[in-house]
Tab-separated table of C-alpha atoms and ligand atoms in Angstrom:
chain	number	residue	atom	x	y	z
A	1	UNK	CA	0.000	0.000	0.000
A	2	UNK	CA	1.340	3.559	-0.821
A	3	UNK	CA	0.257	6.723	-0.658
A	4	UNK	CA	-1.092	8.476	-3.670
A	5	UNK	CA	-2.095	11.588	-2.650
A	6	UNK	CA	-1.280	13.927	-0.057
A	7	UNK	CA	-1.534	17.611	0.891
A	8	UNK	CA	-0.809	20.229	3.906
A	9	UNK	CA	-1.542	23.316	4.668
A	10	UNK	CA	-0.395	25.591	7.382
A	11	UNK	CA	-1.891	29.029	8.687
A	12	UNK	CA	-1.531	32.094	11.439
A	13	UNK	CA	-5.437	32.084	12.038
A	14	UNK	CA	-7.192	35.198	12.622
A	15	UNK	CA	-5.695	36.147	16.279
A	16	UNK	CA	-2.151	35.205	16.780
A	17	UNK	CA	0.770	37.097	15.669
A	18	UNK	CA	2.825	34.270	14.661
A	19	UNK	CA	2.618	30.306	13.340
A	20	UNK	CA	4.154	28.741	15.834
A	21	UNK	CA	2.859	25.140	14.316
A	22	UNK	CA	4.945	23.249	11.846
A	23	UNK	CA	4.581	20.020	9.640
A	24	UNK	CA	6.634	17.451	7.289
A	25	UNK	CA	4.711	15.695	4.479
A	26	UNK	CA	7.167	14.199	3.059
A	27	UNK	CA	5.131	10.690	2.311
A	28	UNK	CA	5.625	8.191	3.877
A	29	UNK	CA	6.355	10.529	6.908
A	30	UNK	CA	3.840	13.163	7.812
A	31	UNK	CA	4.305	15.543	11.299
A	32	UNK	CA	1.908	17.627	12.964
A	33	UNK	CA	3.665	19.678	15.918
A	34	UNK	CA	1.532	22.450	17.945
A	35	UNK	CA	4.771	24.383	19.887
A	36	UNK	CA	4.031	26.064	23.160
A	37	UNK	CA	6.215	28.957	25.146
A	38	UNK	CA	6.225	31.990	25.259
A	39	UNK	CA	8.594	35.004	23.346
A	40	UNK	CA	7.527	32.569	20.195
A	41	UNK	CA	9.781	29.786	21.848
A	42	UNK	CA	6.821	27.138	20.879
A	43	UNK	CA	7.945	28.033	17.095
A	44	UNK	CA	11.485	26.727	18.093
A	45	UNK	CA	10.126	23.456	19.684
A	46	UNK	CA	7.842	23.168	17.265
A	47	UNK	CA	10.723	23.114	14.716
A	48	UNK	CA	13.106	21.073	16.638
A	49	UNK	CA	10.258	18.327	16.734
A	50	UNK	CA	9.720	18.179	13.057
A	51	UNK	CA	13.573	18.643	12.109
A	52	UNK	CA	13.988	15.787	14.319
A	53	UNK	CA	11.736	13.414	11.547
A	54	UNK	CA	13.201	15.115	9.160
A	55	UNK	CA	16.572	14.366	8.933
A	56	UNK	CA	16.323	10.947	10.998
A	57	UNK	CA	16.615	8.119	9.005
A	58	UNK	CA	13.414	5.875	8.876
A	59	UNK	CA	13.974	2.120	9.377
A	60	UNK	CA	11.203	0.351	7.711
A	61	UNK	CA	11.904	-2.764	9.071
A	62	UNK	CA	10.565	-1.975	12.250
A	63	UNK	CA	8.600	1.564	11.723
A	64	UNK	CA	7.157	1.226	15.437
A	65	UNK	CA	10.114	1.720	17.247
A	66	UNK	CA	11.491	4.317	14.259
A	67	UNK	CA	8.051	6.523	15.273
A	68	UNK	CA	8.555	6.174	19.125
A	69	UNK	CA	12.662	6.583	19.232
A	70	UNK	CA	12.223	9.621	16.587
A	71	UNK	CA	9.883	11.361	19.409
A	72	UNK	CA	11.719	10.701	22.180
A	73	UNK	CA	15.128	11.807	20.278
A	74	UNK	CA	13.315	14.687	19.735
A	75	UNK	CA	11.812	15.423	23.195
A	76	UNK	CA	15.354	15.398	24.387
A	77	UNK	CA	16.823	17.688	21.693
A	78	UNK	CA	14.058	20.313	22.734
A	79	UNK	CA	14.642	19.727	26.877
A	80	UNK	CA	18.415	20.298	26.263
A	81	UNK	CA	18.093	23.426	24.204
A	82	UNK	CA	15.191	24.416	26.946
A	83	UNK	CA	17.901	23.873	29.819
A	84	UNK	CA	20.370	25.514	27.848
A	85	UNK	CA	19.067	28.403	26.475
A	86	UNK	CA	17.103	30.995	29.149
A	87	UNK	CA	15.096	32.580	26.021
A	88	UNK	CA	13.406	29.251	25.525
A	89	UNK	CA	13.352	27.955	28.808
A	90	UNK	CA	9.900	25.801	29.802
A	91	UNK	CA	8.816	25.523	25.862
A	92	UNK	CA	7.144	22.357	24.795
A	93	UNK	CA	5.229	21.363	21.704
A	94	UNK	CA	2.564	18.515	20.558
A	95	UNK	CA	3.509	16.195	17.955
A	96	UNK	CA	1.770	13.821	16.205
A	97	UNK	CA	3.195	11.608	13.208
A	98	UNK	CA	2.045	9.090	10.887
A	99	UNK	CA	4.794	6.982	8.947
A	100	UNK	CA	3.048	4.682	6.189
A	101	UNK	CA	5.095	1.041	6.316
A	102	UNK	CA	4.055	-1.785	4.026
A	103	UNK	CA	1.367	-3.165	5.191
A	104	UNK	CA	0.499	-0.575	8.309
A	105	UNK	CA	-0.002	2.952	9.327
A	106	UNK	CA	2.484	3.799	12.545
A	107	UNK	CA	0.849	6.290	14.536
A	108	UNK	CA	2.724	8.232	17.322
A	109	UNK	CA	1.582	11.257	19.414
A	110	UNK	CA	2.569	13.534	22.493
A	111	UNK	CA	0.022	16.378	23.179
A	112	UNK	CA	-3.894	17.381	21.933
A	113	UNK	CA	-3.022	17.441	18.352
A	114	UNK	CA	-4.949	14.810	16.448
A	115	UNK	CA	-5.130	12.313	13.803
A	116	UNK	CA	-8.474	10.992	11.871
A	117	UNK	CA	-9.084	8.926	9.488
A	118	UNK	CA	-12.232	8.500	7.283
A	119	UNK	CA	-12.717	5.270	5.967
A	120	UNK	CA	-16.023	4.192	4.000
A	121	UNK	CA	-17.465	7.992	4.656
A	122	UNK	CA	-16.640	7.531	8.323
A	123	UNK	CA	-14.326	9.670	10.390
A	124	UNK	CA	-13.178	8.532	13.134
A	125	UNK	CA	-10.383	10.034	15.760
A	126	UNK	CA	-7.341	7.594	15.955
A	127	UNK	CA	-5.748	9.277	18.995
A	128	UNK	CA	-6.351	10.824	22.360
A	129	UNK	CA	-5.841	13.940	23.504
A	130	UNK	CA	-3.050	14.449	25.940
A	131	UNK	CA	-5.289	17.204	27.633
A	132	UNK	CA	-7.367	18.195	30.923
A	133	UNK	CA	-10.633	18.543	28.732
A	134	UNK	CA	-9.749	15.425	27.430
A	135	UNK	CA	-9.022	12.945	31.026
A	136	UNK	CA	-12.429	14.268	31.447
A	137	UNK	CA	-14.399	13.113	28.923
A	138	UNK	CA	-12.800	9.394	29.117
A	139	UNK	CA	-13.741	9.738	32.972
A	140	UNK	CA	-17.253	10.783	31.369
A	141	UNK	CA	-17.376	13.710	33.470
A	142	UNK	CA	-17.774	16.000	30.599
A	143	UNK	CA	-19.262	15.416	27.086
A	144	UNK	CA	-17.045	16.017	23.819
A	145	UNK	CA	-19.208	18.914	23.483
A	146	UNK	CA	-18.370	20.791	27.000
A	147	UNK	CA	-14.846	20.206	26.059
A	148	UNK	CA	-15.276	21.827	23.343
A	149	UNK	CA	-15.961	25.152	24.374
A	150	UNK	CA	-14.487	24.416	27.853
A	151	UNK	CA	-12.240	27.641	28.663
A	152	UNK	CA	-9.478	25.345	29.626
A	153	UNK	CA	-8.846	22.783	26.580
A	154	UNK	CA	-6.136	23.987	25.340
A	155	UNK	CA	-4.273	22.904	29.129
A	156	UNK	CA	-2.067	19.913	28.053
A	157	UNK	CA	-0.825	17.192	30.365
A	158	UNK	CA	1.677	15.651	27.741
A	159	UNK	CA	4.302	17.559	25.656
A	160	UNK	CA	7.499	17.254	24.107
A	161	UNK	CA	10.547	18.919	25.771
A	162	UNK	CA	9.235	20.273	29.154
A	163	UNK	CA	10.662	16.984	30.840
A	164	UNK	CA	13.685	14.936	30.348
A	165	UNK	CA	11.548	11.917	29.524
A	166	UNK	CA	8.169	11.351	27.977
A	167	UNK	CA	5.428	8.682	27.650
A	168	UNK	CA	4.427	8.494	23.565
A	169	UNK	CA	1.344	6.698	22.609
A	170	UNK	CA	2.327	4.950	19.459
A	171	UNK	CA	-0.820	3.123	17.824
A	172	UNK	CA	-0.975	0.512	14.941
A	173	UNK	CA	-3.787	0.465	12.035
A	174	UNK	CA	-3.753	-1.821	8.985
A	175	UNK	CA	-3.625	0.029	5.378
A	176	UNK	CA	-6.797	-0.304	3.451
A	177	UNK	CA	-6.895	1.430	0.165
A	178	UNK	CA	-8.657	4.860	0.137
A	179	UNK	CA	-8.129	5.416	3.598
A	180	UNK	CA	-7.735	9.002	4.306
A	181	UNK	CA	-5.683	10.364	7.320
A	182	UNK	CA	-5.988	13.790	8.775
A	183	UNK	CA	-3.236	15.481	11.302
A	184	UNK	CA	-4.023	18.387	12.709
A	185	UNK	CA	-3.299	21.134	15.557
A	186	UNK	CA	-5.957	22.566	17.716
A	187	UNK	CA	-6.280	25.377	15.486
A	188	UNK	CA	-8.776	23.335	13.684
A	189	UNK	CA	-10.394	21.118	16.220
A	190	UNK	CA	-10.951	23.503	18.215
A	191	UNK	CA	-12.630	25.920	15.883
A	192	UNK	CA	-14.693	23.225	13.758
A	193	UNK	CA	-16.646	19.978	14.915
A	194	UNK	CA	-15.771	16.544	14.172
A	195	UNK	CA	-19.244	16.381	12.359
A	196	UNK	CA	-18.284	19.281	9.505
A	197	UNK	CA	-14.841	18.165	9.179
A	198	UNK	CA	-16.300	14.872	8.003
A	199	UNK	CA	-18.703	16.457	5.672
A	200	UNK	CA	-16.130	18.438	4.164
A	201	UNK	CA	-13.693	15.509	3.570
A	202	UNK	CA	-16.478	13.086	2.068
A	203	UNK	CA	-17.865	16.260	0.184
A	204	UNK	CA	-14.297	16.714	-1.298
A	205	UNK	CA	-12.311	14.504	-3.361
A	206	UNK	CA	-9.518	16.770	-3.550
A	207	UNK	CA	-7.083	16.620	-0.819
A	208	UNK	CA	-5.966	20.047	-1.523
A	209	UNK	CA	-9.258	21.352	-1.533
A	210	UNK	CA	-10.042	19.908	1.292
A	211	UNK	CA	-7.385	20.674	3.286
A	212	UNK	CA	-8.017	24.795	2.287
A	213	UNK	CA	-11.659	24.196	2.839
A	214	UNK	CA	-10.976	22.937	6.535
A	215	UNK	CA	-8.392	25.838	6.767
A	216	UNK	CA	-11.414	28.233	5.775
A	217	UNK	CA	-13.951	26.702	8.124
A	218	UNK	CA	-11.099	27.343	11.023
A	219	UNK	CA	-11.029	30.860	10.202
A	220	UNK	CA	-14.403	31.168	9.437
A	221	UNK	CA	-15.190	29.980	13.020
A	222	UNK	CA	-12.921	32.912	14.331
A	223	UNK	CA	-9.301	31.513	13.707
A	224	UNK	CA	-8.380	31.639	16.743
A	225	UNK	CA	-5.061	29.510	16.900
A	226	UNK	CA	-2.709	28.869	14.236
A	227	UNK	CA	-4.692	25.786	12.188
A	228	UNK	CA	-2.723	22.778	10.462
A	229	UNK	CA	-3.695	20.474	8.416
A	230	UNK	CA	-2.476	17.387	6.655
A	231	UNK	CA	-4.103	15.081	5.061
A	232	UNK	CA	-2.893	12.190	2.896
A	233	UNK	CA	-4.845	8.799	1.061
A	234	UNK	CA	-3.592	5.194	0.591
A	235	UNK	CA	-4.094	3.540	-2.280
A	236	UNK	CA	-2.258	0.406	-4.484
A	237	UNK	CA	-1.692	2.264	-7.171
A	238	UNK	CA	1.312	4.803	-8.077
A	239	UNK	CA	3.417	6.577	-5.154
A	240	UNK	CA	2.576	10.456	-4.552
A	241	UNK	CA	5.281	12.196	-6.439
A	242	UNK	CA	6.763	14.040	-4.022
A	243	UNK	CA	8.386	16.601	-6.189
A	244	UNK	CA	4.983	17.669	-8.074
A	245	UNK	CA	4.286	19.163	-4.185
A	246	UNK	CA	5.662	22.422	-2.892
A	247	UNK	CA	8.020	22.211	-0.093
A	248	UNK	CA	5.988	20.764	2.537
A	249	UNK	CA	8.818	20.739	5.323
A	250	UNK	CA	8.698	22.480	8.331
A	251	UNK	CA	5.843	24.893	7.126
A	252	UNK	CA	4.366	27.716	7.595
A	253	UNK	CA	4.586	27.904	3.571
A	254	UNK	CA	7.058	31.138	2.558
A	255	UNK	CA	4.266	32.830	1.367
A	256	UNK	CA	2.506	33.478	5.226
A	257	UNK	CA	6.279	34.621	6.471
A	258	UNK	CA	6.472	37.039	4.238
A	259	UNK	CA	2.838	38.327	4.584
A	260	UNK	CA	3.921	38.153	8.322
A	261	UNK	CA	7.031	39.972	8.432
A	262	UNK	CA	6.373	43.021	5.577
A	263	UNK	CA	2.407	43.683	5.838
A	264	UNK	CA	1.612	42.574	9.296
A	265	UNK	CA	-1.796	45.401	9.110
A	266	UNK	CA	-3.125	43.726	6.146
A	267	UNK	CA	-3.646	39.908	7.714
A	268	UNK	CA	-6.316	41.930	10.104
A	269	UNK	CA	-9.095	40.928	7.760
A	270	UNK	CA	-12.785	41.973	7.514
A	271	UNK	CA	-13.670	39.007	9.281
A	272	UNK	CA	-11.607	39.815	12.099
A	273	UNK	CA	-12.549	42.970	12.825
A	274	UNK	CA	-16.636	41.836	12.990
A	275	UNK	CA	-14.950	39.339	15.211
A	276	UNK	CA	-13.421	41.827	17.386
A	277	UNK	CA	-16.175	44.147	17.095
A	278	UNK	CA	-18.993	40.784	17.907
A	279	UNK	CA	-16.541	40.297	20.907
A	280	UNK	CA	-15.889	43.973	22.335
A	281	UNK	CA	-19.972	44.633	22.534
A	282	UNK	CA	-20.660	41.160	23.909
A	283	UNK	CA	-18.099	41.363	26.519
A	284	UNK	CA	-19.309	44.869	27.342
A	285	UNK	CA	-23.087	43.338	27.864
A	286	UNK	CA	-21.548	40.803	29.509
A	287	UNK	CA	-19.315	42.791	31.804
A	288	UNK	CA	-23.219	44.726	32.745
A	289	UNK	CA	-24.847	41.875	33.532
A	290	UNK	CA	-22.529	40.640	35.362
A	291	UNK	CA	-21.715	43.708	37.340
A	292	UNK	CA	-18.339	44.768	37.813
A	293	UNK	CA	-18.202	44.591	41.864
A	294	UNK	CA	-18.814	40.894	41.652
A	295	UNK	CA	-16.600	40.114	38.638
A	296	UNK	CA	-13.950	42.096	41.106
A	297	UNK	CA	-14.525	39.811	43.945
A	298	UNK	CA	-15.395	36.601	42.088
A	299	UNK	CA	-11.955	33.987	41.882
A	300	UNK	CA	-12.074	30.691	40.507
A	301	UNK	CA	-8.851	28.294	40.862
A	302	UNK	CA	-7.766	26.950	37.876
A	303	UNK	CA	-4.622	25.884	35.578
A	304	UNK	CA	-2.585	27.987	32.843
A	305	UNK	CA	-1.709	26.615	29.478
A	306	UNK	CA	1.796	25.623	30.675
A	307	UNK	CA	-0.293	22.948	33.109
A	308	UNK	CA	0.467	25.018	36.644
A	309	UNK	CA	-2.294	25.727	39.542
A	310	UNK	CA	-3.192	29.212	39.644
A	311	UNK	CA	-5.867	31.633	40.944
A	312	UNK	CA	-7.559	33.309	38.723
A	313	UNK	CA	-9.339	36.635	39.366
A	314	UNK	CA	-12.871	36.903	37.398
A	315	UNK	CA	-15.343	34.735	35.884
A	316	UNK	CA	-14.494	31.089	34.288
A	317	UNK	CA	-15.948	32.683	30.811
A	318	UNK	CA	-14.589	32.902	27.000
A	319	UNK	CA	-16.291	35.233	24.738
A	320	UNK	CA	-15.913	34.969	21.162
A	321	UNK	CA	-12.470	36.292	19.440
A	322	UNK	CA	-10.521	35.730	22.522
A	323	UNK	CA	-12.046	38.241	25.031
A	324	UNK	CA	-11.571	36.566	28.172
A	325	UNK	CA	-13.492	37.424	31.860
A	326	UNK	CA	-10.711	36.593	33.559
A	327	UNK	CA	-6.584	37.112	34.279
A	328	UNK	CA	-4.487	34.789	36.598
A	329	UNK	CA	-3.993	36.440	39.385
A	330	UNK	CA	-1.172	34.471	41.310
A	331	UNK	CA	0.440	31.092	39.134
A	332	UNK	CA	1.419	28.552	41.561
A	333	UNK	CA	4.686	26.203	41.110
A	334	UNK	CA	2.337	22.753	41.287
A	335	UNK	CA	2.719	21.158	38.095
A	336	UNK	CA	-1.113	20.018	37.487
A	337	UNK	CA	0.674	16.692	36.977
A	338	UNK	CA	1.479	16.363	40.458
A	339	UNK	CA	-2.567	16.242	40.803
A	340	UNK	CA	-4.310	13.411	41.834
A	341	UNK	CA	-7.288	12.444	39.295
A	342	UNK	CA	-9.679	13.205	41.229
A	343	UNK	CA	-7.826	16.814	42.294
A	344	UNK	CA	-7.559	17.435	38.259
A	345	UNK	CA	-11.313	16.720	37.735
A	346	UNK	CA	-12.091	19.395	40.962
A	347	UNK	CA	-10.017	22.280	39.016
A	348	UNK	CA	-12.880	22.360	36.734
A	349	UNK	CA	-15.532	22.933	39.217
A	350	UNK	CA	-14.358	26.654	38.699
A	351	UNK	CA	-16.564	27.291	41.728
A	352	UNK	CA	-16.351	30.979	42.578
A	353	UNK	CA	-15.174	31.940	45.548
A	354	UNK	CA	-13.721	34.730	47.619
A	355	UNK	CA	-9.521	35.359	46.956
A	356	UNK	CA	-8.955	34.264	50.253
A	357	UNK	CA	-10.645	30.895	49.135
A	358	UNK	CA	-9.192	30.466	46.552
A	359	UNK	CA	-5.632	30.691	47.526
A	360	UNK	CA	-6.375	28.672	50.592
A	361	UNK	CA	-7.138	25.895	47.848
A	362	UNK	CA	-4.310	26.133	46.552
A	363	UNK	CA	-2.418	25.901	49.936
A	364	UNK	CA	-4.400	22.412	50.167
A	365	UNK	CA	-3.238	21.219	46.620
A	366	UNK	CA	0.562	22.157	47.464
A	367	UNK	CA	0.276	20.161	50.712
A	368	UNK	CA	-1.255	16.971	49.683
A	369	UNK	CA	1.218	17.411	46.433
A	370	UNK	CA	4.192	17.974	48.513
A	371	UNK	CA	3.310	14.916	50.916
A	372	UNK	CA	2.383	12.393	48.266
B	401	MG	MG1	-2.621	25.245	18.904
């Protein structure tokens, strides 16, 4: 079994400055990596991760242990250059990778980045997400809905490069022809349902299509995070040339830098400004309703994006385009990792509570954290 078409796509979104996702489809080797740090360090783990596939050699005797080495080789490359160098210190990054052998599809993953595949009209999601949102849907304490809209998805509790060591999921499928994969970041899960990403890869034949139509939908939705997108098809018949492609290796493609870096007014589209505009008046009703002495008073505990307790000042509440009704107020040190399960499920009760509540919460996590 080969692959006989493929395609990838890469874009800033609506909201975000920079594209700090990057892919390979180089077939039979196709990345997804979703960096994470800040001062734009997730672009350089991000990078590191897919350089890593890139110039590692595949074995395809034994493409398991190829997948899982590759990731862990990589994981270290990004912790070392995190220890070493203070302007990228604590990034991290998703990956998830799909290496076509003979007769199987090798799937390994670190993070909430994802990989479908639709097979007889039916997608279906291969991995699991390495996330908060998503320990609580397996625990069935929220539905895939709720975690969709949940203001803390995008917390991870897996990544590449924030520890010395890391736990990969590697997964196993048989090829059967006309099989199509998808990898993608958050960017687009998180802006577009499982049910229209389906519909728009059984409504498209065209991989490239599709893969600009699900690009579209992200942004459509509000574009929030940088969306990426690969998608590629198995088939008996002739190998993808891989030279009738554009460079697909370690995108964003040339064409968003330079938008980027010389016209950096013009990417504020129509669309975004509604978006802004939509936001700014809802937050405003919002902010009435809710009255400002109580959104002043009201705390909720929580966790930031790099996975640490903190307190957070405001209400648990995401308006559209980004407008949030809340800031952290004080980050802890405790790792959310250092959690018990049941402690991980209670940070999303987001009950509301005084700041001297809130922090005295805290003081209980650190305590049965520190003693465990
Ligand atoms: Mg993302």
């Amino acid at each position: 079994m080969n692959v006989v078409d493929y395609w990838a796509e890469s874009h800033t979104g609506l909201v975000r400055r920079a594209n700090e996702d990057a892919l390979l489809a180089t077939p039979p080797l196709f990345v997804v990596a979703d960096g994470m740090g800040g001062a734009r360090a997730g672009e350089t783990a991000a990078r590191i991760a897919v350089e890593t596939f890139a110039d590692t050699t595949s074995d395809p005797d034994s493409p398991d242990s190829f997948v899982r080495a590759t990731i862990e080789l990589a994981n270290r490359r990004i912790f070392e250059r995190g220890a070493t160098d203070i302007a990228t210190a604590g990034m991290g990054t998703t990956v998830t990778v799909a290496f076509v052998a003979e007769d199987r599809v090798v799937l390994g993953h670190v993070g909430d980045s994802r990989a479908y595949r639709l097979r007889d009209g039916v997608l279906e999601q291969v991995t699991e997400d390495h996330s908060l949102v998503g320990e609580l849907v397996r625990r069935g304490a929220i539905t895939p809905r709720e975690a969709e809209v949940h203001p803390q998805r995008s917390v991870i509790t897996r990544a590449l490069g924030t520890e010395q060591s890391v736990d990969v999921d590697t997964i196993v499928a048989e090829t059967v022809a006309d099989d199509v994969y998808l990898l993608c970041s958050d960017g687009l899960t998180g802006m577009v349902g499982d049910a229209q990403i389906g519909r728009i890869l059984r409504a498209v034949p065209s991989l490239e299509v599709a893969a600009r139509e699900l690009v579209r939908a992200a942004n459509a939705a509000g574009g929030e995070d940088n969306i990426s997108v690969v998608l590629f098809r198995l088939g008996g018949g002739e190998r993808a040339p891989a030279a009738a492609r554009p460079a697909m290796v370690a995108a964003p493609p040339r064409r968003l830098i330079l938008v980027d870096a010389a016209e950096p007014e013009r990417r504020r589209s129509p669309l975004r400004r509604a978006v802004t505009v939509v936001a700014a008046l809802a937050g405003a009703v919002a902010l009435v309703l809710a009255g400002s002495a109580y959104l002043g008073w009201a705390h909720f505990v929580g966790a930031t994006s790099q996975g640490q307790v903190a307190v957070y000042q405001g209400l648990p509440i995401d308006l559209v385009g980004g407008v949030r009704l809340y800031r952290a107020e004080r980050v802890s040190p405790i790792p959310v990792r250092a959690l018990t399960a049941a402690e991980r499920a209670r940070l999303f009760d987001h009950a509301i509570l005084s700041a001297g509540d809130a922090s005295a919460r805290v003081r209980r996590l650190a305590a049965s954290a520190y003693w465990r």
